[in-house]
Coordinates of C-alpha atoms and ligand atoms in Angstrom, one line a residue:
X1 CA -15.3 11.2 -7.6
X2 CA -17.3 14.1 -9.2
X3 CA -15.5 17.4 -10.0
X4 CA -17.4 18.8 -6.7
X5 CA -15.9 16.4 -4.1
X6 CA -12.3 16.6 -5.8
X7 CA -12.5 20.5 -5.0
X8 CA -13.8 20.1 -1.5
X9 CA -11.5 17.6 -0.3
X10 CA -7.8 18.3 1.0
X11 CA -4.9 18.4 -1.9
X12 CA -1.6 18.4 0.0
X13 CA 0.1 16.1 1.7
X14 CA 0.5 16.3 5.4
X15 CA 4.1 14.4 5.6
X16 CA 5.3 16.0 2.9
X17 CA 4.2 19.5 3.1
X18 CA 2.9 20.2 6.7
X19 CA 2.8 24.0 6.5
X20 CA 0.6 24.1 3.3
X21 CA -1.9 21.0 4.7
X22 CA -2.0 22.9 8.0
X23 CA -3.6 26.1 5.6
X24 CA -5.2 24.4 3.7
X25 CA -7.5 22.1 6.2
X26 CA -7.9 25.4 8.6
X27 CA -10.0 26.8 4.9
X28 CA -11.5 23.5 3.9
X29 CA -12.7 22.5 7.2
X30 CA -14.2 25.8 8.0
X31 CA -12.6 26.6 10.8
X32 CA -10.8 30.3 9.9
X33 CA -10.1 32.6 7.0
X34 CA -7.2 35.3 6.6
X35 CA -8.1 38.8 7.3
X36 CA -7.7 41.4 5.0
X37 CA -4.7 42.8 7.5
X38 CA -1.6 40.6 7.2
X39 CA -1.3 38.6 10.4
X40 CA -4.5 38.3 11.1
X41 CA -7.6 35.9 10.8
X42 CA -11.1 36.0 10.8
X43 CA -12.7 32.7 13.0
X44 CA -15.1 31.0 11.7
X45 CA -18.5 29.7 13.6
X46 CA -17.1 26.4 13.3
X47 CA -13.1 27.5 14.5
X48 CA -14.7 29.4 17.2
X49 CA -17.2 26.4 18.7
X50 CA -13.5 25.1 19.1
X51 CA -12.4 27.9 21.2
X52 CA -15.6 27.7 23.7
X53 CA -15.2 23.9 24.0
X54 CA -11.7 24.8 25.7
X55 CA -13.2 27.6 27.3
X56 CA -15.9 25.5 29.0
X57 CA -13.2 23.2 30.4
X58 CA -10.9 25.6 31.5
X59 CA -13.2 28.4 32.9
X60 CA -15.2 25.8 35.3
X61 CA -12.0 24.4 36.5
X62 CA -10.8 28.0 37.2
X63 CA -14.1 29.0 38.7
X64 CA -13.9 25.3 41.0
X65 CA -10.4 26.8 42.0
X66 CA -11.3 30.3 43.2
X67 CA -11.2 32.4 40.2
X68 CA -13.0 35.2 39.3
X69 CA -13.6 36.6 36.3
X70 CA -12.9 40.3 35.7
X71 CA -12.9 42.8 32.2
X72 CA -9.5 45.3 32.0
X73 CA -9.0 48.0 28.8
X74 CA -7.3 47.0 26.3
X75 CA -5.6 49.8 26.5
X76 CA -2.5 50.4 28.9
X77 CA -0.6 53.7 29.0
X78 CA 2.7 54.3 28.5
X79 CA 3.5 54.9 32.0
X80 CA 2.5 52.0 33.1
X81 CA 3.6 49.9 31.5
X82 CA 7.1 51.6 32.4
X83 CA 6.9 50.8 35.8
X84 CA 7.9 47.2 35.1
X85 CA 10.8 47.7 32.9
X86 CA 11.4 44.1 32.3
X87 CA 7.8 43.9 30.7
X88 CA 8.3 46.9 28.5
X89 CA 11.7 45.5 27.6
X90 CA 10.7 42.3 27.0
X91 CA 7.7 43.6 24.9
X92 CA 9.2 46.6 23.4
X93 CA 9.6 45.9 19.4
X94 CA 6.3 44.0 19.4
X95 CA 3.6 46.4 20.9
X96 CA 0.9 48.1 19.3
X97 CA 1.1 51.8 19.8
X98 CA -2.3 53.9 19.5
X99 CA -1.4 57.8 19.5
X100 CA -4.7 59.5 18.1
X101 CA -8.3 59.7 18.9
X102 CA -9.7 60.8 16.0
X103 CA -7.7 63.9 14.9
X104 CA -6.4 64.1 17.7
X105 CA -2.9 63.7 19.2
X106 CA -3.0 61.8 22.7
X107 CA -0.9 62.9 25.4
X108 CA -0.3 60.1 26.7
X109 CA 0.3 56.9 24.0
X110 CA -1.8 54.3 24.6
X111 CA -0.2 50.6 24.0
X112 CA -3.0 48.1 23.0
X113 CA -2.5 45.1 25.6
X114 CA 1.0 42.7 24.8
X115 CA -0.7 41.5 28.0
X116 CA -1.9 42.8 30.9
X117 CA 0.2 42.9 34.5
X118 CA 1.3 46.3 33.9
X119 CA -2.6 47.8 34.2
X120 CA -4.0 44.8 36.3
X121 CA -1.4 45.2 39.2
X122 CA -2.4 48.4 39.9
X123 CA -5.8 47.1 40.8
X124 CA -4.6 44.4 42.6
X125 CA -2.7 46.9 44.9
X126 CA -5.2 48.9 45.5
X127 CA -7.9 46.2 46.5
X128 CA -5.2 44.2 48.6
X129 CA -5.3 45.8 52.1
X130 CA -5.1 43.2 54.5
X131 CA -3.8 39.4 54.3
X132 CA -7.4 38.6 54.3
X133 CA -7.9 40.0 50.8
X134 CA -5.5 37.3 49.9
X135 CA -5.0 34.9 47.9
X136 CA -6.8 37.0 44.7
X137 CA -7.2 34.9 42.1
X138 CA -8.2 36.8 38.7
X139 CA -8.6 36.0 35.4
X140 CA -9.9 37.6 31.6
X141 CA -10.9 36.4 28.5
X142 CA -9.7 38.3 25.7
X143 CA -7.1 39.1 23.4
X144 CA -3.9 40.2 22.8
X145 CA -1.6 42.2 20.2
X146 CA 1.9 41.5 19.7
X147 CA 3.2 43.2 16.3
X148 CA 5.5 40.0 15.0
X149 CA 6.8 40.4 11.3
X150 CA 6.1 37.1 10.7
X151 CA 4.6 34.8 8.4
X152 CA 0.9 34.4 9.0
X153 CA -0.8 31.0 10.6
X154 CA -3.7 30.8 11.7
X155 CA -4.0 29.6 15.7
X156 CA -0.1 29.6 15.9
X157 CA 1.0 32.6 14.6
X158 CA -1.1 35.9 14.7
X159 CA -0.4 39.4 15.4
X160 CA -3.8 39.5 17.7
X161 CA -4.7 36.1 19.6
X162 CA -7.8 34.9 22.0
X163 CA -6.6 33.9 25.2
X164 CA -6.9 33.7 29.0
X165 CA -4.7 35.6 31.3
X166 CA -4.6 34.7 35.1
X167 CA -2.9 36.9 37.7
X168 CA -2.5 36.3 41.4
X169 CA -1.7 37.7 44.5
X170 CA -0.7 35.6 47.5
X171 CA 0.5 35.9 51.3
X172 CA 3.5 33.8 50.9
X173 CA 5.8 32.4 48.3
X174 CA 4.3 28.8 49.1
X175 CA 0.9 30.0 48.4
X176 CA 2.6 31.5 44.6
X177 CA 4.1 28.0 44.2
X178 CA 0.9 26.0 44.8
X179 CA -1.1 28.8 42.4
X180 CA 1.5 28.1 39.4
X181 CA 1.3 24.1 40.0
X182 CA -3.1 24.6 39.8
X183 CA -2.7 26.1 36.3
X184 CA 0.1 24.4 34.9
X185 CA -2.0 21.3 36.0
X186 CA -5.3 22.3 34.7
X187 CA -3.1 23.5 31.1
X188 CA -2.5 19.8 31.4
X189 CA -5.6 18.3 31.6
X190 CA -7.3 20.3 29.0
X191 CA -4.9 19.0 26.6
X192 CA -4.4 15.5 27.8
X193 CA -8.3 15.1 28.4
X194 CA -10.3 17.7 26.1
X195 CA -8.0 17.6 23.1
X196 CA -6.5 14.0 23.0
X197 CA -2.8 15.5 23.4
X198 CA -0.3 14.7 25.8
X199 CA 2.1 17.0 26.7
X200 CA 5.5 17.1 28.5
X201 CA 5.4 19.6 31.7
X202 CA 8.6 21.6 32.5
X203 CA 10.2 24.8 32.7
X204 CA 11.9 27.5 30.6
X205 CA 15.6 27.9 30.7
X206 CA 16.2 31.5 32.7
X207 CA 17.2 33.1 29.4
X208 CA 13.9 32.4 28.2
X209 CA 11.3 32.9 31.2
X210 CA 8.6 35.6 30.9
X211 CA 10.3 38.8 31.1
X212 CA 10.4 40.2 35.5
X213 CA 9.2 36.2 36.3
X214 CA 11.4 34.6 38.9
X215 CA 9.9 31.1 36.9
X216 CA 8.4 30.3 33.6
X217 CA 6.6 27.0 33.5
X218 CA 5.0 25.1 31.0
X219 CA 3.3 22.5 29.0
X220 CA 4.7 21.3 25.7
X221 CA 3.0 19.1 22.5
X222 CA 5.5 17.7 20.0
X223 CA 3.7 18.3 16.6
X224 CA 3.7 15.3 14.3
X225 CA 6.1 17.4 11.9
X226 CA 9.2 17.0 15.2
X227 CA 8.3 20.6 15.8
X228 CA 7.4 21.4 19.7
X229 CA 4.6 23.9 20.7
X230 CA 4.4 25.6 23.9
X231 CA 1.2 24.5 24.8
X232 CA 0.4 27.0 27.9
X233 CA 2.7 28.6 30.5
X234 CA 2.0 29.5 34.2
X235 CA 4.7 31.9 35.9
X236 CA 5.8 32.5 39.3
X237 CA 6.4 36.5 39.3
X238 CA 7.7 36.4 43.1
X239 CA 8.0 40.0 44.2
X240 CA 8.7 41.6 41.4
X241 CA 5.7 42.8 40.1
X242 CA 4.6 43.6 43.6
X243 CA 7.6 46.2 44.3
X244 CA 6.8 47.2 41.3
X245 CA 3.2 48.2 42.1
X246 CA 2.9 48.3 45.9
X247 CA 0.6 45.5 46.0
X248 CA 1.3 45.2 50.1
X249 CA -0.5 43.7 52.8
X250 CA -1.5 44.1 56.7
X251 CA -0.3 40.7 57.9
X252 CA -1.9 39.0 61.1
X253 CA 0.3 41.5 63.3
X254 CA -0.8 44.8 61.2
X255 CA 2.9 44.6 59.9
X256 CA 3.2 45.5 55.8
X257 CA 4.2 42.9 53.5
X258 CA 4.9 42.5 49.9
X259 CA 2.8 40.0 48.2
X260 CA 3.6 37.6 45.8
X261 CA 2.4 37.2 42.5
X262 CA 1.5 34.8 39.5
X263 CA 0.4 35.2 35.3
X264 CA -0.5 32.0 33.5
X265 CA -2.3 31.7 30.4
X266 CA -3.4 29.8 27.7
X267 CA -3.9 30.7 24.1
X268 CA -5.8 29.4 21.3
X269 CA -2.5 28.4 19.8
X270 CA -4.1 25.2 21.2
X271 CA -6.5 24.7 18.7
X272 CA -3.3 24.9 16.6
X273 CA -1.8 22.2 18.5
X274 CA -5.3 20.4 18.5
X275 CA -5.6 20.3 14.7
X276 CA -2.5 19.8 13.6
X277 CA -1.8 16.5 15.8
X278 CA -4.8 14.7 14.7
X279 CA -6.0 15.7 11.6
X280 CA -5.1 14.0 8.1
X281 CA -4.8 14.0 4.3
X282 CA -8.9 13.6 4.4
X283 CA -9.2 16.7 6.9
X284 CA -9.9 17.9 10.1
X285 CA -9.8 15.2 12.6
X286 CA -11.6 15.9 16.0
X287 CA -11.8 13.8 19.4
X288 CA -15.2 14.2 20.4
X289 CA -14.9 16.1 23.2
X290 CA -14.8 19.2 21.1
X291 CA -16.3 18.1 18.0
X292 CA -19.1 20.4 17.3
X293 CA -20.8 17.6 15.7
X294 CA -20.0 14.3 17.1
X295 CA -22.3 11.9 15.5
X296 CA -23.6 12.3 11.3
X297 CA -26.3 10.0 10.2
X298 CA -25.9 9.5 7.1
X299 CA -29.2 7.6 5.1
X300 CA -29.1 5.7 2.4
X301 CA -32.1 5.1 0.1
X302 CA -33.9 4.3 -3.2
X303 CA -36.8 5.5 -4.1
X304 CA -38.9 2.5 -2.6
X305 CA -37.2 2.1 0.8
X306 CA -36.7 6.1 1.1
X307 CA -39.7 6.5 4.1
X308 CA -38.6 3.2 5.6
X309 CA -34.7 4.4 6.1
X310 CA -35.5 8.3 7.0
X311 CA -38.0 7.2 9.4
X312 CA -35.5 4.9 11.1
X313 CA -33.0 7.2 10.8
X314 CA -35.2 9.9 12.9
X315 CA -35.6 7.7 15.5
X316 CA -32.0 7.4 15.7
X317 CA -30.9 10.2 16.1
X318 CA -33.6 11.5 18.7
X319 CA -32.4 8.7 21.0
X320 CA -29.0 10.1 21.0
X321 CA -30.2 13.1 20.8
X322 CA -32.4 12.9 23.9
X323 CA -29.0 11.1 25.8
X324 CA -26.9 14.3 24.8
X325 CA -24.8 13.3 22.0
X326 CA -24.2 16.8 19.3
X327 CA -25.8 14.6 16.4
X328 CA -26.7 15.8 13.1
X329 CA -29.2 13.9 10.5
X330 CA -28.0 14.6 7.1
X331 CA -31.1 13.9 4.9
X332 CA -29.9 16.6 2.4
X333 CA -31.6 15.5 -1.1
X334 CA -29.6 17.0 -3.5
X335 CA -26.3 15.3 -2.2
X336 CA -25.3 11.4 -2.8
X337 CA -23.9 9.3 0.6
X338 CA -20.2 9.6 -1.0
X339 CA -20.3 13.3 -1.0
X340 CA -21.7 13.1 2.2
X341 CA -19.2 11.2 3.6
X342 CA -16.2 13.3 1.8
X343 CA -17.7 16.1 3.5
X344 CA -18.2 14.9 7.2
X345 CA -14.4 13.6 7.0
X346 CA -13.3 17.0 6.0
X347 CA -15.0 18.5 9.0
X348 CA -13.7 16.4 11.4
X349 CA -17.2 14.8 12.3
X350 CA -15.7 11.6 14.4
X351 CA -18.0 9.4 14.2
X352 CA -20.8 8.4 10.9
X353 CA -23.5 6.3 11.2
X354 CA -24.4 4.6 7.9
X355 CA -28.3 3.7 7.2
X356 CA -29.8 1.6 4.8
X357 CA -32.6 -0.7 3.7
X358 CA -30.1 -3.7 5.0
X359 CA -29.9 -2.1 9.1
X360 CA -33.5 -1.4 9.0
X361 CA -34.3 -4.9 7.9
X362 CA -32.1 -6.3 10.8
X363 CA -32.6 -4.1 13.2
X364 CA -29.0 -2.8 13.4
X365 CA -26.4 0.2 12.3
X366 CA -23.4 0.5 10.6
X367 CA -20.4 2.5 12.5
X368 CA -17.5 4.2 11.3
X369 CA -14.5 5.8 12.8
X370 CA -13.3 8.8 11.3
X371 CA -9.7 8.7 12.4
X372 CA -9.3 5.1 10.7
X373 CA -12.3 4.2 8.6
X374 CA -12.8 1.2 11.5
X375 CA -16.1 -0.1 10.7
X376 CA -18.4 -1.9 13.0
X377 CA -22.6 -3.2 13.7
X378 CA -24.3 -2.4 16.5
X379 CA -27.6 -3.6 17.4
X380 CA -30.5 -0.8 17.5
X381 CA -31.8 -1.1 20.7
X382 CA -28.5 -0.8 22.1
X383 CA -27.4 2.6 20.2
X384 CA -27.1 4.7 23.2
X385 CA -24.5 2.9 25.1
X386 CA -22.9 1.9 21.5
X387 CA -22.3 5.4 20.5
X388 CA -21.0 6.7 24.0
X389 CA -18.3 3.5 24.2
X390 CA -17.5 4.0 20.6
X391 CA -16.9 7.7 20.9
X392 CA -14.3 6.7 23.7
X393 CA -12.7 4.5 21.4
X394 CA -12.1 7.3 18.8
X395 CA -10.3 9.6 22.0
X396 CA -8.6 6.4 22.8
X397 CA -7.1 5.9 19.3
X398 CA -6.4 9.4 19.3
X399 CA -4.6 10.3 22.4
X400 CA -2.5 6.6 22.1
X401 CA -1.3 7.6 19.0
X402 CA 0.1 11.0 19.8
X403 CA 1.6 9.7 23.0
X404 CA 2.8 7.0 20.6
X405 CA 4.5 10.0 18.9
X406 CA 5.7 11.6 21.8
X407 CA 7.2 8.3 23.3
X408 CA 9.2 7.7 20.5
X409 CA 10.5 11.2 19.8
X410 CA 12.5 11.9 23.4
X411 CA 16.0 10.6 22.5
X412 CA 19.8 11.2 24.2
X413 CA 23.1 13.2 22.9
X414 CA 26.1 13.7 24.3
X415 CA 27.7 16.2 21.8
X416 CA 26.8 19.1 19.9
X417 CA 27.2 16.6 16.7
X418 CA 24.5 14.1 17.9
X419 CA 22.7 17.1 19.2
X420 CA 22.6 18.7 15.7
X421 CA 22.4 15.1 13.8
X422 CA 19.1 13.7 15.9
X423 CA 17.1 16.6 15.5
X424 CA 17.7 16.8 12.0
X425 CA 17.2 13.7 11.4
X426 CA 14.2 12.8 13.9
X427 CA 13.0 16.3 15.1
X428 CA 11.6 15.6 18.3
X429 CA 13.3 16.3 21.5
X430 CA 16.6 15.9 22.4
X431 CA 17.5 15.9 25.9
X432 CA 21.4 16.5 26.9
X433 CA 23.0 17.6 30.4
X434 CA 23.2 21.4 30.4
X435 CA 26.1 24.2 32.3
X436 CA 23.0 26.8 31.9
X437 CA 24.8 29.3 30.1
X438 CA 22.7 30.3 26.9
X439 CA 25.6 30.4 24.3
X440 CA 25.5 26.6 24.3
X441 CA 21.9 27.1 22.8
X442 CA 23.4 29.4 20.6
X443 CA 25.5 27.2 18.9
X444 CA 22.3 25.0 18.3
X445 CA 20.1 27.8 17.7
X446 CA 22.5 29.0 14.5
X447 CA 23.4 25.9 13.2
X448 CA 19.3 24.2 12.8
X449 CA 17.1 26.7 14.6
X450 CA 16.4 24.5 17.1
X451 CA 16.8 25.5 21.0
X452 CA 16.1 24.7 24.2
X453 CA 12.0 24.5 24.5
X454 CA 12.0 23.5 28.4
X455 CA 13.8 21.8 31.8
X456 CA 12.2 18.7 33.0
X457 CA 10.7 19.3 36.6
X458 CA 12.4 17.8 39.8
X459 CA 8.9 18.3 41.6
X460 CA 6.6 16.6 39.5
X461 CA 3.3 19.5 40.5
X462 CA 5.0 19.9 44.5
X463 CA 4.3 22.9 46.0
X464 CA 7.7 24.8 46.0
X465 CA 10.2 26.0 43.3
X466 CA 10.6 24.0 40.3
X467 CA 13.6 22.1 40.6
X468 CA 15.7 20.5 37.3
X469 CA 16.3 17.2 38.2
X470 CA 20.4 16.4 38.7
X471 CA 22.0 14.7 35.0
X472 CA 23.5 10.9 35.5
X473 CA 26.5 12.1 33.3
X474 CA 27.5 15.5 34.3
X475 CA 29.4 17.4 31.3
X476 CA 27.4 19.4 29.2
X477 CA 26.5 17.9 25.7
X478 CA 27.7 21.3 24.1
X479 CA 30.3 22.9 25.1
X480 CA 31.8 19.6 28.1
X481 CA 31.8 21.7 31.1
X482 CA 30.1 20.4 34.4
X483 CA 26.2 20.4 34.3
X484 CA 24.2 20.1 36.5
X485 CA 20.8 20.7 34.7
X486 CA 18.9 18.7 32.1
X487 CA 17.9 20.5 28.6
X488 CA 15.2 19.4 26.0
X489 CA 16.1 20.9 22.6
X490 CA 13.7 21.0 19.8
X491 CA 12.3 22.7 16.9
X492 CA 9.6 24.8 17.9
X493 CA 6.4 26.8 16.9
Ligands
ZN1 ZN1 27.6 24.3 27.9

């Protein structure tokens, strides 16, 4: 390896130091930088490209599903977010306060956006007059500031993040339920089906739910580190927020009702999620459905057989060009095919297409995986249909071996020991029977930082509340009082 490809390539060790390789692939794969700001990064064209490929997915489903798009401030003023103590409480130590414009001193402080029921609702109200107005479904893309004093990463932990924020109104509680199960569903699928990672669906433990929420649920990815991340959440806010801001209704016999409300989002912690699970000591590791660039053609020439191999190359990558595959031809002179390949690895490209005198003189191509250097010939008249079934190999091999992970990290304990001992030795999840009170997590919590990430669902997506399935042995695997719930402890982002 030249001095060039020793500097681009990745130089810790992603068992042995996750938190550094995490860093250090974001950099070397393009995808972010750190902003001059602590707790804050700049995204990258390439980071980015990530962002809109789970924005396309997301934001047709929404649309499919009634949503519309709207813009709010980011801006909310003090008062209102004071109408809904819980939110302000809940938010307090982490928002963003603005209190001049220019030299000025505003009358009103101004908090930039922790999130955004407190100025939406008052819309909402205001446009929902009768129970025909209802269900509204709206949505934004944008982001978010919440001031956290810690220790900067990028996609996972940021003082400002890119996300999507939904809020409802509905006629009926029902109609709230069925609105929460949608989203957490669709938070599902655009992890299971656009990024290649499966997820556990449940809910948070009432001492954890979004602050004035009657029910937090959520989506959860077990990192290959044992860590969890809360992969998206989707609350039910009952009536809450709709005392809160009037948001009432004529119903059918001109009577006034309260409305029921919902918030779910998703953030680009995601991407987090996304890179970390599949990438490797090489790099960034991609499943095609995001990959910016999902096919390299890399050529491979002398001198004598340079025309023959670029010409055959071309023709290559029209074909799969013309049938829709992101392909790039890397015909770069000044680089040799090893850098080349060092370089697509690193970026995550999954799948390279190797070109020399030898496939043009038998008609054919050379494949290779990125996730596992699985090397195959394909014939080149069949290179369209070659390409698309390899490609779903690669998000085969990718998803399998996360669930793989997942599978194999959900274990039992029965006392605060084997609590305590499994997740330090195994991370993952550990699921125990429950009593519900919080100081049980405590105990957890102080001793190894881990604590209780979610409650399995009774009603796997059913359209009322979100039941936690009864435990077989009913004494709680902390402190020995009667359970009755089921609680997945964990270390978490
Ligand atoms: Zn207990």
């Amino acid at each position: 390896m030249s001095d060039e490809s020793q500097e681009l390539g990745i130089t810790e060790s992603k068992s042995h130091k996750p938190g550094e390789w995490y860093a250090e692939v974001v950099q070397k794969a393009n995808l972010a930088d750190y902003a001059p700001m602590g707790g804050f990064i700049v995204t990258k064209p390439r980071g980015y490209a990530l962002w809109e490929a789970i924005q396309e997915s997301l934001d047709g489903w929404f649309t499919d599903t009634g949503v519309d798009n709207v813009y709010f401030p980011m801006f909310i003023p003090e008062s209102f977010l004071e109408r809904e103590k819980d939110i302000v409480e809940g938010f307090d130590p982490e928002v963003a306060w603005v209190t001049h414009g220019g030299h000025d001193e505003l009358e009103e402080r101004l908090a930039v956006r922790p999130t955004s029921e407190s100025i939406i609702a008052p819309f909402m109200a205001d446009w929902t007059r009768s129970h025909r107005d209802l269900p509204m479904r709206l949505n934004q893309w944008c982001s978010v500031v919440r001031w956290e004093a810690t220790e900067t990463k990028p996609f996972f932990r940021t003082k400002e993040f890119m996300w999507q924020e939904g809020h409802t109104a509905h006629a009926s509680n029902e109609g709230a339920w069925e609105e929460v199960w949608t989203r957490l569903e669709q938070y599902e699928r655009v992890y299971e089906d656009v990024l290649a990672v499966p997820v556990l669906r449940g809910k948070k433990p009432e001492h954890d739910k979004f602050p004035g929420a009657d029910t937090t649920t959520t989506v959860e990815a077990l990192m290959p580190d044992g860590k969890s991340v809360q992969g998206a959440t989707s609350h039910n806010l009952g009536q809450s927020f709709a005392e809160a801001f009037d948001i009432t209704f004529a119903d059918e016999n001109e009577d006034e009702q309260t409305a029921y409300t919902t918030s779910w989002g998703l953030s680009w912690r995601a991407l987090g999620a996304l890179i970390m699970t599949h990438s490797d000591d090489q790099g960034l590791v991609l499943p095609p459905t995001v990959a910016p660039t999902q096919v390299v053609i890399v050529p491979i020439w002398q001198e004598d057989t340079k025309e023959d191999v670029l010409e055959y190359s071309e023709g290559i990558a029209d074909d799969l060009e013309t049938a829709g595959f992101r392909v790039e031809l890397d015909d770069r002179d000044e680089r040799n095919p090893g850098f080349k390949f060092n370089e697509h690895e690193l970026n995550g490209v999954p799948l390279r297409l190797e070109i020399g005198p030898h496939e043009v003189d038998d008609a054919e191509v050379t494949l290779v995986h990125r996730p596992d250097n699985a090397e195959s010939v394909a014939d080149r008249d069949g290179i369209v249909d070659a390409v698309d079934e390899h490609l779903d190999e690669i998000f085969d091999k990718l998803y399998e071996s996360a669930e793989e992970n997942l599978e194999e990290n959900v274990r039992e304990a029965h006392s605060p020991e084997e609590i305590l001992g499994t997740i330090g030795k195994h991370g993952g999840y550990v699921k125990t029977p429950w009593c519900g009170d919080e100081a049980c997590e405590e105990v957890i919590k102080e001793k190894i930082a881990a604590e209780i990430v979610m409650q399995p669902l009774e009603d796997e997506g059913g359209s009322t509340a979100g039941d936690v399935p009864e435990p077989d042995h009913d004494e709680c695997g902390v402190c020995g009082d009667p359970a009755d719930e089921i609680a997945y402890f964990a270390k978490s982002y």
